PDB file of C-alpha atoms in Angstrom:
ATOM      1  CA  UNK G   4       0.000   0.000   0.000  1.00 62.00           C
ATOM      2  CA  UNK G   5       0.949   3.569  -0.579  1.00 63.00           C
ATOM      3  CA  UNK G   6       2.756   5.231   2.409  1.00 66.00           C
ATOM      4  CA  UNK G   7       0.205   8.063   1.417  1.00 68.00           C
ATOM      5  CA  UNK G   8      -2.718   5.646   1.868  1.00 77.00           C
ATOM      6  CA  UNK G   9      -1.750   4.257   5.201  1.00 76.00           C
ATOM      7  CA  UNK G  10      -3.122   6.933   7.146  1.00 82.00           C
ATOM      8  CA  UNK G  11      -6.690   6.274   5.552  1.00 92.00           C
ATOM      9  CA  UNK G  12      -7.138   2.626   6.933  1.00 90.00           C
ATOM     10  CA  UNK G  13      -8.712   1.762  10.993  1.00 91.00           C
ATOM     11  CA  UNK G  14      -6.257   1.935  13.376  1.00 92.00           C
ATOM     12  CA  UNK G  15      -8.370   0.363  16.108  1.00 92.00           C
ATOM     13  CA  UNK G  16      -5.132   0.802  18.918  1.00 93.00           C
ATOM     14  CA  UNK G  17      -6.008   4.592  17.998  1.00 94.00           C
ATOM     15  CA  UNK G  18     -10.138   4.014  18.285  1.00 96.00           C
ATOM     16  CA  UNK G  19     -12.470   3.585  20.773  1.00 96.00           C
ATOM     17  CA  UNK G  20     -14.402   1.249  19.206  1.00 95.00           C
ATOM     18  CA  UNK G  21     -16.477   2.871  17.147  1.00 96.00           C
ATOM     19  CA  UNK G  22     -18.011   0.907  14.464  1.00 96.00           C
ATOM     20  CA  UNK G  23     -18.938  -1.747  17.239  1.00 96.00           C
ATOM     21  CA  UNK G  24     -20.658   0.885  19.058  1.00 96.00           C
ATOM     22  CA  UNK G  25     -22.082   3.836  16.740  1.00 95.00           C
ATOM     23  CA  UNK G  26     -23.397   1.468  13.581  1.00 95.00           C
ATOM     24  CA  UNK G  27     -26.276  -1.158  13.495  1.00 95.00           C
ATOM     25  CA  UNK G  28     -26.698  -4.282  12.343  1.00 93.00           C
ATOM     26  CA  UNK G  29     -29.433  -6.961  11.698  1.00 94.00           C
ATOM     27  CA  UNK G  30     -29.451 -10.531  11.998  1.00 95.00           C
ATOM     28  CA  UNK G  31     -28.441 -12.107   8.432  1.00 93.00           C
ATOM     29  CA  UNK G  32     -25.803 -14.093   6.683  1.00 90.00           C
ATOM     30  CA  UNK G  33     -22.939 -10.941   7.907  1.00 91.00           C
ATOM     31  CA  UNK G  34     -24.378 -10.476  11.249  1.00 94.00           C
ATOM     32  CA  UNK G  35     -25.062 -12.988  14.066  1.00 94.00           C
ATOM     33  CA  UNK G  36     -27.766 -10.848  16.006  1.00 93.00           C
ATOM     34  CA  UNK G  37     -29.201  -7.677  16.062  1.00 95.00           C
ATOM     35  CA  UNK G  38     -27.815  -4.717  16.903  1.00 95.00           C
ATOM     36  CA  UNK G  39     -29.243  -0.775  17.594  1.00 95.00           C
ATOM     37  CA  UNK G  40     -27.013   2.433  16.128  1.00 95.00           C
ATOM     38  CA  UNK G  41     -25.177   3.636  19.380  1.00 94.00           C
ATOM     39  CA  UNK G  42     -25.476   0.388  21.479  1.00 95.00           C
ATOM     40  CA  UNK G  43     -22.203  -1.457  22.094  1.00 95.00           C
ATOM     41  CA  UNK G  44     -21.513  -4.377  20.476  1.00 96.00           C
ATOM     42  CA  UNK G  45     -21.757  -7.490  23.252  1.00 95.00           C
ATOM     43  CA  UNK G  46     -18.457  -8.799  21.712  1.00 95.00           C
ATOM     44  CA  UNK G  47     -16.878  -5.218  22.740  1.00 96.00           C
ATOM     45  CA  UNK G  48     -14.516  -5.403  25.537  1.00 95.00           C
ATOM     46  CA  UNK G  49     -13.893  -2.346  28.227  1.00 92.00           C
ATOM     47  CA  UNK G  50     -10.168  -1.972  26.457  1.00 93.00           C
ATOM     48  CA  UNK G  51     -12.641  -1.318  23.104  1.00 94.00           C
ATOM     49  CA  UNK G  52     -11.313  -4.805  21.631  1.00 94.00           C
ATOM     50  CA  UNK G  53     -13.181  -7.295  19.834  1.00 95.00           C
ATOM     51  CA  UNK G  54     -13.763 -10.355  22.154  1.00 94.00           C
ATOM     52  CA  UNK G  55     -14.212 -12.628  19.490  1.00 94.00           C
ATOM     53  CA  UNK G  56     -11.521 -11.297  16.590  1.00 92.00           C
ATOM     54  CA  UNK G  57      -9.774 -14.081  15.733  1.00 90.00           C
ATOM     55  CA  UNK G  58     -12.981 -16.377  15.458  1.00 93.00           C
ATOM     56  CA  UNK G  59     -15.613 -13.293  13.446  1.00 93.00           C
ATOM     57  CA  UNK G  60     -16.146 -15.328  10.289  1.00 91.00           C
ATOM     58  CA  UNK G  61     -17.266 -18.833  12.780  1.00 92.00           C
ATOM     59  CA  UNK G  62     -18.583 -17.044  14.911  1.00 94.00           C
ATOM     60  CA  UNK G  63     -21.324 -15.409  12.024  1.00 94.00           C
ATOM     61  CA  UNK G  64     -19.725 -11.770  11.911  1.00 95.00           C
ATOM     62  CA  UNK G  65     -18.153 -12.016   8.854  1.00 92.00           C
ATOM     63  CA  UNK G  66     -19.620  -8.342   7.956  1.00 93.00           C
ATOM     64  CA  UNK G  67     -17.220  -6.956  10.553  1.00 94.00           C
ATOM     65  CA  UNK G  68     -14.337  -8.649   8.705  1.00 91.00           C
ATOM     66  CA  UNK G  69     -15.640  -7.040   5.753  1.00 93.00           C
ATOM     67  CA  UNK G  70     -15.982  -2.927   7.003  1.00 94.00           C
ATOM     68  CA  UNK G  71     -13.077  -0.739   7.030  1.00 94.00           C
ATOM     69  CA  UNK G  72     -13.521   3.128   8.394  1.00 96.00           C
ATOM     70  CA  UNK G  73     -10.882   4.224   6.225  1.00 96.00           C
ATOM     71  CA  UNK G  74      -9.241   5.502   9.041  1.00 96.00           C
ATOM     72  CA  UNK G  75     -12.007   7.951  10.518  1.00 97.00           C
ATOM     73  CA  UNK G  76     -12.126   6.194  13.565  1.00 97.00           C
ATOM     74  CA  UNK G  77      -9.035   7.426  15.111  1.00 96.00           C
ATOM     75  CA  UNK G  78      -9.509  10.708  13.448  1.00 97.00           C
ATOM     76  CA  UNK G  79     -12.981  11.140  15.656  1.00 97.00           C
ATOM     77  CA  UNK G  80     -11.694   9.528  18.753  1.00 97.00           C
ATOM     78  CA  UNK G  81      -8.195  11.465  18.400  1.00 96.00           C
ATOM     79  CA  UNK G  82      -8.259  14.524  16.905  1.00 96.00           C
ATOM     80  CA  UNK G  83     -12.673  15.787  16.463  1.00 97.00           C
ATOM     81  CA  UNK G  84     -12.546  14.384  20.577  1.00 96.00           C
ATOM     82  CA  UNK G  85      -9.265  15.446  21.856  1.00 96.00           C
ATOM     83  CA  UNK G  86      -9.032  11.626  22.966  1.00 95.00           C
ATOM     84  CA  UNK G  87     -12.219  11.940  25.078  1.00 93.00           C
ATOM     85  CA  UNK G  88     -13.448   7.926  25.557  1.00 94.00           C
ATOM     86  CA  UNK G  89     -16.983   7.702  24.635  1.00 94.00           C
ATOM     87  CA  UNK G  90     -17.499   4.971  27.805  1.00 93.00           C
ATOM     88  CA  UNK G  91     -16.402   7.860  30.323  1.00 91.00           C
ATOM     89  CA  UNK G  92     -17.352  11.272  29.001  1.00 85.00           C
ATOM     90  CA  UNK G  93     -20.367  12.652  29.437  1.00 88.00           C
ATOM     91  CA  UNK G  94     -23.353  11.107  27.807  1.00 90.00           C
ATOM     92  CA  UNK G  95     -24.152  13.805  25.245  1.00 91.00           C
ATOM     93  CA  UNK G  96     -20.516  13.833  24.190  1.00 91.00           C
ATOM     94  CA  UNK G  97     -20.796  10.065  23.396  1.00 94.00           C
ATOM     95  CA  UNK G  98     -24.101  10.488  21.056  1.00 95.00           C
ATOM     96  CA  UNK G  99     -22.101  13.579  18.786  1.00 96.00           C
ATOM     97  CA  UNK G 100     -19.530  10.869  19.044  1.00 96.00           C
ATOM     98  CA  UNK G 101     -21.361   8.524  17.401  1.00 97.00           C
ATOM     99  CA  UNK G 102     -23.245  10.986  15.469  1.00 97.00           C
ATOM    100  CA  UNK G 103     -19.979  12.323  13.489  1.00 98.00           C
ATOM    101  CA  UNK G 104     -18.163   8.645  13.069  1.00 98.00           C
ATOM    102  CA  UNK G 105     -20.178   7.976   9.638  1.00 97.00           C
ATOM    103  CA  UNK G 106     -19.962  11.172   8.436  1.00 98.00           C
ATOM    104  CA  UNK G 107     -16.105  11.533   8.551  1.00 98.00           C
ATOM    105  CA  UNK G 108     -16.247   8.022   7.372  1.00 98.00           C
ATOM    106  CA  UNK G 109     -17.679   8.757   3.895  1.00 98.00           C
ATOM    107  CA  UNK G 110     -15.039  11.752   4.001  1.00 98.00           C
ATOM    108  CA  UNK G 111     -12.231   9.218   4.406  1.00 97.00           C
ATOM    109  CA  UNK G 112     -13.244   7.274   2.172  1.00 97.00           C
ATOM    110  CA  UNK G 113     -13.338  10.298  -0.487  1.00 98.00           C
ATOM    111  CA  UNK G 114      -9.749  11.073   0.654  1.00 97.00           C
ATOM    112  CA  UNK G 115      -8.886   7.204  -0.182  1.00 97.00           C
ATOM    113  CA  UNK G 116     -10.205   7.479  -4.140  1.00 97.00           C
ATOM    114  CA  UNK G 117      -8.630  11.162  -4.503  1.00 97.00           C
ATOM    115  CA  UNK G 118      -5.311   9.853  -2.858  1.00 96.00           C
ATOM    116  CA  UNK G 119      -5.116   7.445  -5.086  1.00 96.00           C
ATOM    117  CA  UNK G 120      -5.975   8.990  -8.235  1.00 97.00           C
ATOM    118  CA  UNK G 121      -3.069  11.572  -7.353  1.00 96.00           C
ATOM    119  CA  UNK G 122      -0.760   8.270  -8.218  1.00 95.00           C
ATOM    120  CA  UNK G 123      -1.967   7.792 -11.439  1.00 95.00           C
ATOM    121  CA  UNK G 124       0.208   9.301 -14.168  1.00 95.00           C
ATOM    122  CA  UNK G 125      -1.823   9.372 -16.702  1.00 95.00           C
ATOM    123  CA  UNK G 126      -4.482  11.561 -14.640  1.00 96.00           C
ATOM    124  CA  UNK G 127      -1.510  14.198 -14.558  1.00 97.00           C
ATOM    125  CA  UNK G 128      -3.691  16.946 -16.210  1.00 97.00           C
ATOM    126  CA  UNK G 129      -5.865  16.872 -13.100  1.00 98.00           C
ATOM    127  CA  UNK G 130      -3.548  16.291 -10.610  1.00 98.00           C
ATOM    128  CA  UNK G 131      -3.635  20.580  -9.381  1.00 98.00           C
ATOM    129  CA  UNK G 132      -7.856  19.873  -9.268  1.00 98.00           C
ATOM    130  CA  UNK G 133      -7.438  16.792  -7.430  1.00 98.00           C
ATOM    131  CA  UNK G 134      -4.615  18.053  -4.697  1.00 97.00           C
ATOM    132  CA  UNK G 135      -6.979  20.758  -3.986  1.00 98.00           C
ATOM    133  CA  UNK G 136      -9.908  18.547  -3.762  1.00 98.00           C
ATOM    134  CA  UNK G 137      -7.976  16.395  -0.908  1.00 97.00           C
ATOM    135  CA  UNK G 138      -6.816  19.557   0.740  1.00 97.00           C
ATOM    136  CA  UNK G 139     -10.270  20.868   1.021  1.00 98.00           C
ATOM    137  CA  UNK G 140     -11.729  17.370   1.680  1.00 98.00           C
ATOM    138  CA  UNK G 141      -9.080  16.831   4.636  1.00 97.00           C
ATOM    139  CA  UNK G 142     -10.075  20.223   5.927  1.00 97.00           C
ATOM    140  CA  UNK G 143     -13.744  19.091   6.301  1.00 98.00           C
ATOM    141  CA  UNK G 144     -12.538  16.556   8.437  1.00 97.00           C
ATOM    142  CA  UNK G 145     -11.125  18.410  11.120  1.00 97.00           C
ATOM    143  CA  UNK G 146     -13.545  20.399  11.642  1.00 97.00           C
ATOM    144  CA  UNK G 147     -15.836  20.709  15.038  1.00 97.00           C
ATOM    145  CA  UNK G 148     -18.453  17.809  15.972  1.00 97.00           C
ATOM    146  CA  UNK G 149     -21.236  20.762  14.989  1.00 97.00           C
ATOM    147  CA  UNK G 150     -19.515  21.485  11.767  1.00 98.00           C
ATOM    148  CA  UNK G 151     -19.450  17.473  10.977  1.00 98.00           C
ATOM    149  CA  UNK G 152     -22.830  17.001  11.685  1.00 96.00           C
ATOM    150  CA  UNK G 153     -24.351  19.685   9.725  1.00 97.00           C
ATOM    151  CA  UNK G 154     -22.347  19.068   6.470  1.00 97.00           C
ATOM    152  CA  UNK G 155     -24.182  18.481   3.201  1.00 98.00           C
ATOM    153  CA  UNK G 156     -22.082  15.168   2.666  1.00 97.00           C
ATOM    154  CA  UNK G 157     -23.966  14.302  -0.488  1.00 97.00           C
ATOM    155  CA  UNK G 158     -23.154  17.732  -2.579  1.00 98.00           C
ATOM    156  CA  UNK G 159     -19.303  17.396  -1.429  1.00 98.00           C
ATOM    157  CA  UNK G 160     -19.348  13.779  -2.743  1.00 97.00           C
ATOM    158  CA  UNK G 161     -21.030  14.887  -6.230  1.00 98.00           C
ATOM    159  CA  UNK G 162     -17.668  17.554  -6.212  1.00 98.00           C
ATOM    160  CA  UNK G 163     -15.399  15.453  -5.657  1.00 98.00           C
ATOM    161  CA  UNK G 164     -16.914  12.386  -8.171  1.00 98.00           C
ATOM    162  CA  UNK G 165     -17.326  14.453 -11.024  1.00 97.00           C
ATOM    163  CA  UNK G 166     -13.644  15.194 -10.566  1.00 98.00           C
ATOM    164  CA  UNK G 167     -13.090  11.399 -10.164  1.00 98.00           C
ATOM    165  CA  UNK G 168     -14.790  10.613 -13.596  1.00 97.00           C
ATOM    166  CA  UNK G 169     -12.296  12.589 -15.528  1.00 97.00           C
ATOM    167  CA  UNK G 170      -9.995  10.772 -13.323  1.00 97.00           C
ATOM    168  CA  UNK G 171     -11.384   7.616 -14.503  1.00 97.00           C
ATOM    169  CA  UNK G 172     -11.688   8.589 -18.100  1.00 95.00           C
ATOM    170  CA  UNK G 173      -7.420   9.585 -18.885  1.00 95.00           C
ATOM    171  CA  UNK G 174      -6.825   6.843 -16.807  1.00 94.00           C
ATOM    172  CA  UNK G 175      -8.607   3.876 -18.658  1.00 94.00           C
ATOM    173  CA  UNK G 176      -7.879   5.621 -22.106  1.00 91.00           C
ATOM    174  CA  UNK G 177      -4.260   3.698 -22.631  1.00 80.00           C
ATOM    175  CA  UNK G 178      -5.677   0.417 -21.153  1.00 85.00           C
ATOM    176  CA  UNK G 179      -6.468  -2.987 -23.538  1.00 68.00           C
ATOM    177  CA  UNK G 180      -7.563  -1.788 -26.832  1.00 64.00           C
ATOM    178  CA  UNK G 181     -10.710  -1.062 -29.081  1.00 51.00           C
ATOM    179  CA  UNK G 182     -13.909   0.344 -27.696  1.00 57.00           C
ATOM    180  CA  UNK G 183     -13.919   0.898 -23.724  1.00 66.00           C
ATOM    181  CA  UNK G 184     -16.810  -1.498 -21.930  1.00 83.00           C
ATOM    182  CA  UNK G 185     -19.618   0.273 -19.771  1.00 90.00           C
ATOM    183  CA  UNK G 186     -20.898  -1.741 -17.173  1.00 93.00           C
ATOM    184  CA  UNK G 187     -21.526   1.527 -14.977  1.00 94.00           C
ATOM    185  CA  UNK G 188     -24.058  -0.004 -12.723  1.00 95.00           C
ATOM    186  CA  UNK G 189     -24.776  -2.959 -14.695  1.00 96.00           C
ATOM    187  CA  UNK G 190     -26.554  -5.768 -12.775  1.00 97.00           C
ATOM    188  CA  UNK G 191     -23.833  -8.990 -13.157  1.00 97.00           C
ATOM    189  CA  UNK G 192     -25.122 -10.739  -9.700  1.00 97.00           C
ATOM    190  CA  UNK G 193     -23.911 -14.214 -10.418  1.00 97.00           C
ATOM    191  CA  UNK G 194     -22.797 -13.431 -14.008  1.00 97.00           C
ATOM    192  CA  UNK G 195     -20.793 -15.876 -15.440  1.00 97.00           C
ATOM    193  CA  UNK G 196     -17.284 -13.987 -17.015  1.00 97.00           C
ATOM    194  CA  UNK G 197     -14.557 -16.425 -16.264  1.00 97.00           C
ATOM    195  CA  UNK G 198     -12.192 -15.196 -18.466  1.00 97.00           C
ATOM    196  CA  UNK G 199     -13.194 -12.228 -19.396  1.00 95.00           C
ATOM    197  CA  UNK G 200     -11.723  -9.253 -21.452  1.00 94.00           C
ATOM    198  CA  UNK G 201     -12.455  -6.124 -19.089  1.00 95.00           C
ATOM    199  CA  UNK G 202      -9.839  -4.204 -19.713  1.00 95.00           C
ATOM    200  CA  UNK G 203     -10.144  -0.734 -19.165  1.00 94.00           C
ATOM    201  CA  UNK G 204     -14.044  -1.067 -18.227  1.00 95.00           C
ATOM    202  CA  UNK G 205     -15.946   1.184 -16.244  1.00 96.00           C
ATOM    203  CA  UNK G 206     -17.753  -0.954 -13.674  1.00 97.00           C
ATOM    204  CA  UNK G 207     -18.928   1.760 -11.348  1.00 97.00           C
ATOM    205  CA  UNK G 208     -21.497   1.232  -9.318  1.00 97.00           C
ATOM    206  CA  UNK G 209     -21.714  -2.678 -10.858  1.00 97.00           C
ATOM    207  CA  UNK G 210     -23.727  -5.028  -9.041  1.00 98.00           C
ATOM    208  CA  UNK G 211     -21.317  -7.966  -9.114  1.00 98.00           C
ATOM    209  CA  UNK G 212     -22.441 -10.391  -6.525  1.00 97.00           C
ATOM    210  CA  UNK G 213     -21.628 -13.839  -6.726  1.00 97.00           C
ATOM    211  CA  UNK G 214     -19.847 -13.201 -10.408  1.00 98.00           C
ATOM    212  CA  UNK G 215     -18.018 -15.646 -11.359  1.00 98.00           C
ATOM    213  CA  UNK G 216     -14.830 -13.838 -12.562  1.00 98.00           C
ATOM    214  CA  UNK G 217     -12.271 -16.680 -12.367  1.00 98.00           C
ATOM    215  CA  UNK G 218      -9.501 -15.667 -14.632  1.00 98.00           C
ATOM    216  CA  UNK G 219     -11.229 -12.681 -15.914  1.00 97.00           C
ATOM    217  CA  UNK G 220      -8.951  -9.361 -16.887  1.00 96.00           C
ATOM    218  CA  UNK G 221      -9.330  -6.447 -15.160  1.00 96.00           C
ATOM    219  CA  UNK G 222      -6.576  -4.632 -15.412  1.00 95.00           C
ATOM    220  CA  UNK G 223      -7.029  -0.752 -15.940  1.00 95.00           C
ATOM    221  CA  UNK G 224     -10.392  -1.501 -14.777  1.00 96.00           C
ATOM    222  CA  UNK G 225     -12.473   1.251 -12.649  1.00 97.00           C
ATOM    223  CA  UNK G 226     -13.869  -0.746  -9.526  1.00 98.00           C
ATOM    224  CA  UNK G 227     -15.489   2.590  -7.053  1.00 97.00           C
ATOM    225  CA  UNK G 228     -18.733   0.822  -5.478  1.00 97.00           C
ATOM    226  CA  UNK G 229     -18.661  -2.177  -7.152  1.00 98.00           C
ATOM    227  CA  UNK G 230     -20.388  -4.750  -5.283  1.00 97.00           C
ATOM    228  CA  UNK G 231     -18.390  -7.546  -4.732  1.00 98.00           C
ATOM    229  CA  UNK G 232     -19.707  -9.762  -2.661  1.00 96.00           C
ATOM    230  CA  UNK G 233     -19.186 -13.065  -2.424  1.00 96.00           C
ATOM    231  CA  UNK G 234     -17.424 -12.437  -6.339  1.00 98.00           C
ATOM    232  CA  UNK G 235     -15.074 -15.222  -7.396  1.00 98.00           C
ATOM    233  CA  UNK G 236     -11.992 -13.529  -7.999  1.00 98.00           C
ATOM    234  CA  UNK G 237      -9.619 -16.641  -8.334  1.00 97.00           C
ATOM    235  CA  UNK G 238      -6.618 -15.937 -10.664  1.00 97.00           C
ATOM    236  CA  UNK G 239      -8.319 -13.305 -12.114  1.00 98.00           C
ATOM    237  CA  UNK G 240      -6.135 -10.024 -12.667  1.00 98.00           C
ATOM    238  CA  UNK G 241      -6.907  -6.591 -11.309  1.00 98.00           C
ATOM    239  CA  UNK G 242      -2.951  -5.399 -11.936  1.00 95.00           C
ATOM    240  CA  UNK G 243      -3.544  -1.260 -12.416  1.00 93.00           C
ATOM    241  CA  UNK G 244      -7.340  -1.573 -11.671  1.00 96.00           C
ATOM    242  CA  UNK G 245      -8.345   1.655  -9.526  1.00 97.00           C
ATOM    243  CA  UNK G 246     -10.698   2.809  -6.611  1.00 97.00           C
ATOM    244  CA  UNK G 247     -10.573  -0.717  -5.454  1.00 97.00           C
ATOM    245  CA  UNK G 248     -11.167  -0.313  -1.722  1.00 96.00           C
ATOM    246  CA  UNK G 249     -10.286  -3.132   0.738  1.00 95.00           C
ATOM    247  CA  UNK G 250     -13.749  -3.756   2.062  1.00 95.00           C
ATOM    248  CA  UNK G 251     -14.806  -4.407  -1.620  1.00 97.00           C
ATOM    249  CA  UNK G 252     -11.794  -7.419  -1.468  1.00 96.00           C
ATOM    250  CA  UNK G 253     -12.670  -8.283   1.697  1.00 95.00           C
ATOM    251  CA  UNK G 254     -15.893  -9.020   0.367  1.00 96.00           C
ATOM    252  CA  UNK G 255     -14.986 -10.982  -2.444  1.00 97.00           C
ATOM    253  CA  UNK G 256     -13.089 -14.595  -3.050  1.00 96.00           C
ATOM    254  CA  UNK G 257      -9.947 -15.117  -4.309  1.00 96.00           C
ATOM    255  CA  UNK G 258      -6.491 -17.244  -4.059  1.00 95.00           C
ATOM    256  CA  UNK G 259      -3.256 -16.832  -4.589  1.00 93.00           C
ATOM    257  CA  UNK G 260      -3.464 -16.535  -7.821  1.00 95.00           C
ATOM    258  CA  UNK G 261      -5.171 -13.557  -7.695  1.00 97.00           C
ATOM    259  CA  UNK G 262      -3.263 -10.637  -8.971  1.00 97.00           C
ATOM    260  CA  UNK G 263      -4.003  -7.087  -7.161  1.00 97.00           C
ATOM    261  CA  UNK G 264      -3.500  -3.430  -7.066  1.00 94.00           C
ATOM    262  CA  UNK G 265      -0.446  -1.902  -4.561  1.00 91.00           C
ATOM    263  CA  UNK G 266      -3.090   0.050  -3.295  1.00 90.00           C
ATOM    264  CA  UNK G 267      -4.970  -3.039  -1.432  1.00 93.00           C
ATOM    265  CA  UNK G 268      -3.433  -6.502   0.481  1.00 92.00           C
ATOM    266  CA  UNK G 269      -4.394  -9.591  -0.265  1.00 94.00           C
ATOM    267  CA  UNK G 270      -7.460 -11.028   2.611  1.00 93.00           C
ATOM    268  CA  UNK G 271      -6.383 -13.697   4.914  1.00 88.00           C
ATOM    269  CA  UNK G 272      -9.557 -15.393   4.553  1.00 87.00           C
ATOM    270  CA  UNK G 273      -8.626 -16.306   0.769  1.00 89.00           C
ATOM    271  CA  UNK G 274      -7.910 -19.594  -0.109  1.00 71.00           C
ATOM    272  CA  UNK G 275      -4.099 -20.267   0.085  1.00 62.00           C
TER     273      UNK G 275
END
């Protein structure tokens, strides 16, 4: 991963524990039991560490094996909170706590695509745009627990994607030749492309659960919000594919054979 990048993935040493504490879940195939927004986790331990960790995935949490805050954890608990534990603070400091966790969340997450796209040469034209875009983006995150909460999150994101879809465009322009494919939000859930040419292809927003993509090529390939659940990525090869976030991989299969971006590691879950 990117030195640049490190920064913008959970630290939970740094974290109190917020996504077991300020998110919900429901009983389903990712979650063992039910859980209210703001209502610790009963796996959470008073040092704000996962009780069952090593044993999520058997233990029917595999969602939690899946999320990644992109870092905004630490950056609430550390820097919006001064380091103020929600467990002994006062009550109403806890709820703006919790409050402000998702929003700097989708902010970090913004920060990972424009970091990123600030390593791809041939997006040179825009790097100026895009190193102001993360400047102003990273100033948004610092800013008070009022300031958080009241941000129009959505009309920041629609800045900062339009910018990203130039991005995307120079970038996948030298990639695999002949006409570019469009899968922008296609609906692939359990398509069958083992082997497949995607070169260069735009698969924003693709709903690609359950794909079989065994040996497909994806290199050059724009991945932001793909869904990739339970996708069979065995052997398949995503070498220079972009906005490929780690919860996406951590979502899919894959083996060893399974070539990836610097920008992500490889899951431990994946077959060996």
């Amino acid at each position: 991963m990117p030195e640049q990048m490190i920064d913008l993935s959970g630290d939970c040493a740094r974290c109190f524990g917020l996504c077991c504490v300020a998110l919900p879940f429901a009983r389903s195939a990712d979650f063992a039991l039910d859980k209210p927004a703001g209502t610790p986790c009963p796996n959470l331990q008073g040092d704000h560490r996962c009780g069952i960790h090593a044993r999520l995935r058997t233990e029917g949490f595999t969602g939690c094996t899946v999320y990644d805050c992109f870092g905004a954890g630490q950056k609430v608990s550390q820097v919006t909170f001064g380091g103020q534990d929600w467990r002994t603070g006062p009550r109403e400091d806890a709820r703006r706590m919790f409050d402000v966790f998702p929003v700097v969340r989708q902010l970090h997450e913004l920060l990972w695509y424009l970091t990123e796209a600030l390593t791809l040469a041939a997006a040179r034209p825009l790097h100026a745009d895009l190193r102001r875009m993360r400047e102003r983006t990273e100033a948004l995150t610092r800013g008070t627990a009022e300031e958080l909460t009241a941000l129009d999150v959505p009309a920041h994101r629609q800045e900062v994607n339009t910018l990203l879809l130039r991005t995307s465009e120079l970038a996948r322009a030298g990639v695999g030749k002949g006409r570019k494919k469009n899968r922008r939000g296609a609906d692939l859930m359990g398509a069958r492309l083992k082997g497949a040419d995607l070169r260069g292809a735009t698969l924003r927003g693709a709903y690609l659960i359950a794909a079989d993509l065994t040996g497909a090529d994806l290199r050059g390939a724009d991945l932001i919000g793909a869904d990739l659940r339970d996708t069979d990525l065995t052997d398949a090869d995503l070498t220079g594919a972009f906005f490929l976030t780690q919860p996406q991989l951590n979502a899919a299969r894959g083996s060893a054979g399974t070539r990836l971006p610097d920008s992500v590691t490889r899951p431990a879950h994946w077959a060996a």
